[in-house]
Short mmCIF file of C-alpha atoms in Angstrom, two decimals:
data_model
loop_
_atom_site.label_atom_id
_atom_site.label_comp_id
_atom_site.label_asym_id
_atom_site.label_seq_id
_atom_site.Cartn_x
_atom_site.Cartn_y
_atom_site.Cartn_z
CA MET D 1 -0.81 26.81 1.22
CA ALA D 2 -3.86 24.84 2.32
CA PHE D 3 -4.46 21.27 3.34
CA ILE D 4 -7.83 19.99 2.14
CA GLU D 5 -9.32 17.14 4.17
CA VAL D 6 -10.29 15.18 1.06
CA ARG D 7 -9.00 11.77 0.04
CA PHE D 8 -7.39 11.01 -3.30
CA PRO D 9 -9.57 8.45 -5.19
CA THR D 10 -8.71 5.10 -3.63
CA ASP D 11 -9.29 3.09 -6.80
CA ILE D 12 -6.59 5.13 -8.58
CA ALA D 13 -4.33 4.98 -5.51
CA TYR D 14 -4.53 1.17 -5.61
CA GLY D 15 -2.37 1.04 -8.72
CA SER D 16 0.25 3.47 -7.43
CA VAL D 17 3.98 2.87 -7.08
CA GLY D 18 5.98 4.26 -4.19
CA GLY D 19 6.87 4.22 -0.53
CA PRO D 20 9.28 5.70 2.03
CA GLU D 21 12.33 7.67 0.93
CA TYR D 22 15.29 9.02 2.90
CA SER D 23 17.87 11.69 2.17
CA THR D 24 21.45 10.49 2.70
CA ASP D 25 24.66 12.15 1.58
CA VAL D 26 27.40 9.61 0.76
CA VAL D 27 31.00 10.81 0.58
CA ILE D 28 33.52 8.30 -0.83
CA THR D 29 37.15 8.82 0.11
CA GLN D 30 40.13 8.11 -2.13
CA GLY D 31 40.66 4.86 -0.27
CA GLY D 32 37.14 3.70 -1.08
CA TYR D 33 35.70 4.18 2.41
CA GLU D 34 32.36 5.91 2.88
CA GLN D 35 31.01 8.58 5.15
CA ARG D 36 27.21 8.58 5.22
CA ASN D 37 25.28 11.54 6.61
CA VAL D 38 21.57 11.07 7.32
CA ASN D 39 19.67 14.29 6.60
CA TRP D 40 16.19 13.21 7.70
CA ALA D 41 15.33 11.52 10.99
CA GLN D 42 12.22 9.99 9.40
CA ALA D 43 11.24 8.87 5.93
CA ARG D 44 9.21 10.98 3.54
CA ALA D 45 7.05 8.95 1.18
CA GLN D 46 6.82 9.50 -2.57
CA TYR D 47 4.36 7.92 -4.98
CA ASN D 48 3.53 7.80 -8.66
CA VAL D 49 -0.17 7.31 -9.34
CA ALA D 50 -0.01 7.26 -13.16
CA HIS D 51 -0.42 3.48 -13.35
CA GLY D 52 -3.68 3.59 -11.41
CA VAL D 53 -5.54 5.30 -14.26
CA LYS D 54 -7.27 2.53 -16.21
CA THR D 55 -10.54 3.98 -17.51
CA GLN D 56 -11.93 7.19 -18.97
CA ALA D 57 -14.00 7.68 -15.80
CA GLN D 58 -10.84 7.51 -13.66
CA LEU D 59 -9.11 9.93 -16.02
CA ASP D 60 -11.97 12.41 -15.68
CA THR D 61 -11.91 12.06 -11.90
CA LEU D 62 -8.16 12.60 -11.76
CA VAL D 63 -8.25 15.71 -13.95
CA ALA D 64 -11.00 17.21 -11.79
CA PHE D 65 -9.12 16.35 -8.59
CA PHE D 66 -5.88 17.86 -9.94
CA ARG D 67 -7.62 21.06 -11.01
CA ALA D 68 -9.33 21.39 -7.63
CA ARG D 69 -5.96 21.12 -5.84
CA LYS D 70 -4.33 23.64 -8.23
CA GLY D 71 -1.40 21.33 -8.92
CA ARG D 72 1.16 21.56 -6.12
CA ALA D 73 -0.76 24.21 -4.18
CA ASP D 74 -2.97 22.19 -1.82
CA GLY D 75 -2.30 19.09 0.23
CA PHE D 76 -4.74 16.20 0.56
CA ARG D 77 -5.13 12.68 1.98
CA PHE D 78 -3.76 9.61 0.22
CA LYS D 79 -4.33 5.94 1.04
CA ASP D 80 -1.07 4.02 0.75
CA TRP D 81 -2.43 0.53 0.14
CA THR D 82 0.89 -1.00 1.22
CA ASP D 83 0.82 0.70 4.65
CA TYR D 84 -2.47 2.04 5.98
CA GLN D 85 -3.44 0.21 9.17
CA VAL D 86 -2.21 -0.36 12.69
CA THR D 87 -3.17 -2.99 15.27
CA GLY D 88 -2.34 -2.94 18.97
CA GLN D 89 -0.12 0.14 18.77
CA THR D 90 0.93 1.56 22.15
CA ILE D 91 0.61 5.34 22.05
CA GLY D 92 1.37 6.18 25.67
CA THR D 93 1.18 5.40 29.36
CA GLY D 94 -1.23 7.09 31.73
CA ASP D 95 0.04 9.37 34.48
CA GLY D 96 -3.29 10.38 36.00
CA THR D 97 -3.01 13.89 34.52
CA THR D 98 -2.44 13.74 30.75
CA THR D 99 -5.60 13.49 28.65
CA VAL D 100 -4.26 14.03 25.11
CA PHE D 101 -2.22 11.41 23.27
CA GLN D 102 -0.86 11.40 19.72
CA LEU D 103 -1.46 8.46 17.37
CA VAL D 104 1.76 6.89 16.11
CA LYS D 105 2.96 3.81 14.26
CA SER D 106 6.15 1.99 15.26
CA TYR D 107 8.33 0.25 12.67
CA ILE D 108 10.54 -2.31 14.41
CA SER D 109 13.48 -4.16 12.89
CA GLY D 110 15.71 -5.97 15.35
CA SER D 111 16.89 -3.46 17.95
CA SER D 112 15.93 -0.46 15.79
CA THR D 113 12.60 1.33 15.97
CA GLU D 114 11.30 4.28 13.98
CA VAL D 115 8.19 5.96 15.34
CA ARG D 116 5.96 7.65 12.76
CA THR D 117 3.56 10.36 13.87
CA VAL D 118 0.10 9.72 12.41
CA THR D 119 -1.81 12.94 11.79
CA LYS D 120 -4.53 11.72 9.43
CA PRO D 121 -6.42 8.77 10.96
CA VAL D 122 -9.51 7.61 9.11
CA ALA D 123 -12.80 8.39 10.85
CA GLY D 124 -14.71 5.36 12.04
CA THR D 125 -11.69 3.03 12.16
CA ILE D 126 -10.23 3.96 15.58
CA ASN D 127 -10.51 1.64 18.58
CA MET D 128 -8.88 2.65 21.87
CA TYR D 129 -7.77 0.31 24.67
CA LEU D 130 -6.71 0.85 28.27
CA ASN D 131 -4.61 -2.07 29.53
CA GLY D 132 -5.98 -4.08 26.61
CA VAL D 133 -9.65 -3.37 27.40
CA LEU D 134 -11.67 -1.85 24.54
CA GLN D 135 -13.09 1.55 25.50
CA SER D 136 -16.42 3.06 24.60
CA GLY D 137 -16.22 5.91 22.11
CA SER D 138 -17.91 8.12 24.71
CA VAL D 139 -14.77 8.25 26.89
CA TYR D 140 -12.50 9.77 24.24
CA ALA D 141 -12.61 12.04 21.20
CA VAL D 142 -10.61 11.67 17.99
CA ASP D 143 -9.30 14.62 15.99
CA THR D 144 -8.95 13.17 12.49
CA THR D 145 -7.09 16.29 11.30
CA THR D 146 -4.23 15.97 13.82
CA GLY D 147 -4.29 12.39 15.12
CA ASN D 148 -4.83 13.55 18.71
CA ILE D 149 -6.87 11.37 21.07
CA THR D 150 -8.45 13.25 23.99
CA PHE D 151 -9.83 11.29 26.94
CA THR D 152 -12.60 12.80 29.04
CA THR D 153 -10.80 11.52 32.13
CA ALA D 154 -7.03 11.12 32.30
CA PRO D 155 -5.96 7.45 32.23
CA ALA D 156 -4.65 6.32 35.60
CA ASN D 157 -0.94 6.16 36.37
CA GLY D 158 0.76 3.20 34.67
CA VAL D 159 -2.16 2.33 32.39
CA THR D 160 -1.06 1.32 28.88
CA ILE D 161 -2.93 3.17 26.14
CA SER D 162 -3.11 1.41 22.77
CA ALA D 163 -5.05 1.71 19.54
CA ASP D 164 -6.16 0.03 16.33
CA PHE D 165 -6.76 2.37 13.39
CA GLN D 166 -6.39 3.07 9.70
CA PHE D 167 -4.67 6.19 8.43
CA ASP D 168 -3.99 8.29 5.36
CA VAL D 169 -0.76 9.99 4.31
CA PRO D 170 -0.79 13.79 3.89
CA VAL D 171 0.54 14.50 0.40
CA ARG D 172 0.51 16.99 -2.46
CA PHE D 173 1.05 16.69 -6.19
CA ASP D 174 4.72 17.15 -7.02
CA THR D 175 3.93 18.64 -10.43
CA ASP D 176 1.92 21.55 -11.75
CA ARG D 177 1.35 19.84 -15.10
CA LEU D 178 -0.45 16.69 -16.19
CA ALA D 179 0.17 15.27 -19.64
CA ALA D 180 -2.12 12.58 -21.04
CA THR D 181 -1.36 10.39 -24.04
CA ILE D 182 -4.08 8.90 -26.26
CA ASP D 183 -2.67 5.49 -27.12
CA SER D 184 -5.68 4.37 -29.13
CA TYR D 185 -9.41 5.04 -29.29
CA GLY D 186 -10.76 5.00 -25.74
CA SER D 187 -7.33 4.25 -24.27
CA HIS D 188 -5.38 6.87 -22.33
CA SER D 189 -2.15 6.76 -20.34
CA TRP D 190 -0.23 9.03 -18.01
CA HIS D 191 3.51 8.62 -17.74
CA ASP D 192 4.27 10.44 -14.51
CA ILE D 193 1.95 11.78 -11.80
CA PRO D 194 4.15 12.19 -8.70
CA LEU D 195 2.88 12.72 -5.14
CA VAL D 196 5.10 13.61 -2.19
CA GLU D 197 4.36 13.35 1.53
CA ILE D 198 4.17 16.64 3.41
CA ARG D 199 4.84 17.40 7.07
CA VAL D 200 1.71 18.71 8.76
#
């Protein structure tokens, strides 16, 4: 199974429906009480991109993209227009030794925080800061296939490392079959084209 560093067409992605999903088992007792068991520590996103197909050109692009990925076989990048950018995200604290830091995004609600590992940042969108000071791109390298940031010199002890960036979601098609409907002359529709986030 391969992951291809290519992005799903963003104009089709713009009309998609979807977002984070969890897996929770709910057991209801005879008295009506519930026992809820959380199976996943973090969400796994799902999308349906069928509604993004508006024109014949988009249809042709989608068919070609689907064929190139061999249905569910290969993963690829997807821009979730509802959640694709981060500003001022702390990714670590310097200790004078560590040079590699992983990009993440924190989702905070009250006293609860979920930290999402970001493995597919978008090239050209990453800005790095040490104690709030913007750094030159010559002092660090970005691996856009893993989300790792490598500094040429380890940040000093206690220095806060933060970042601004955009990112894609690693996904695959969750079907091996596409079915188009011709509604009228020059008008096509797709009822269900599911994508699912993959762990990479």
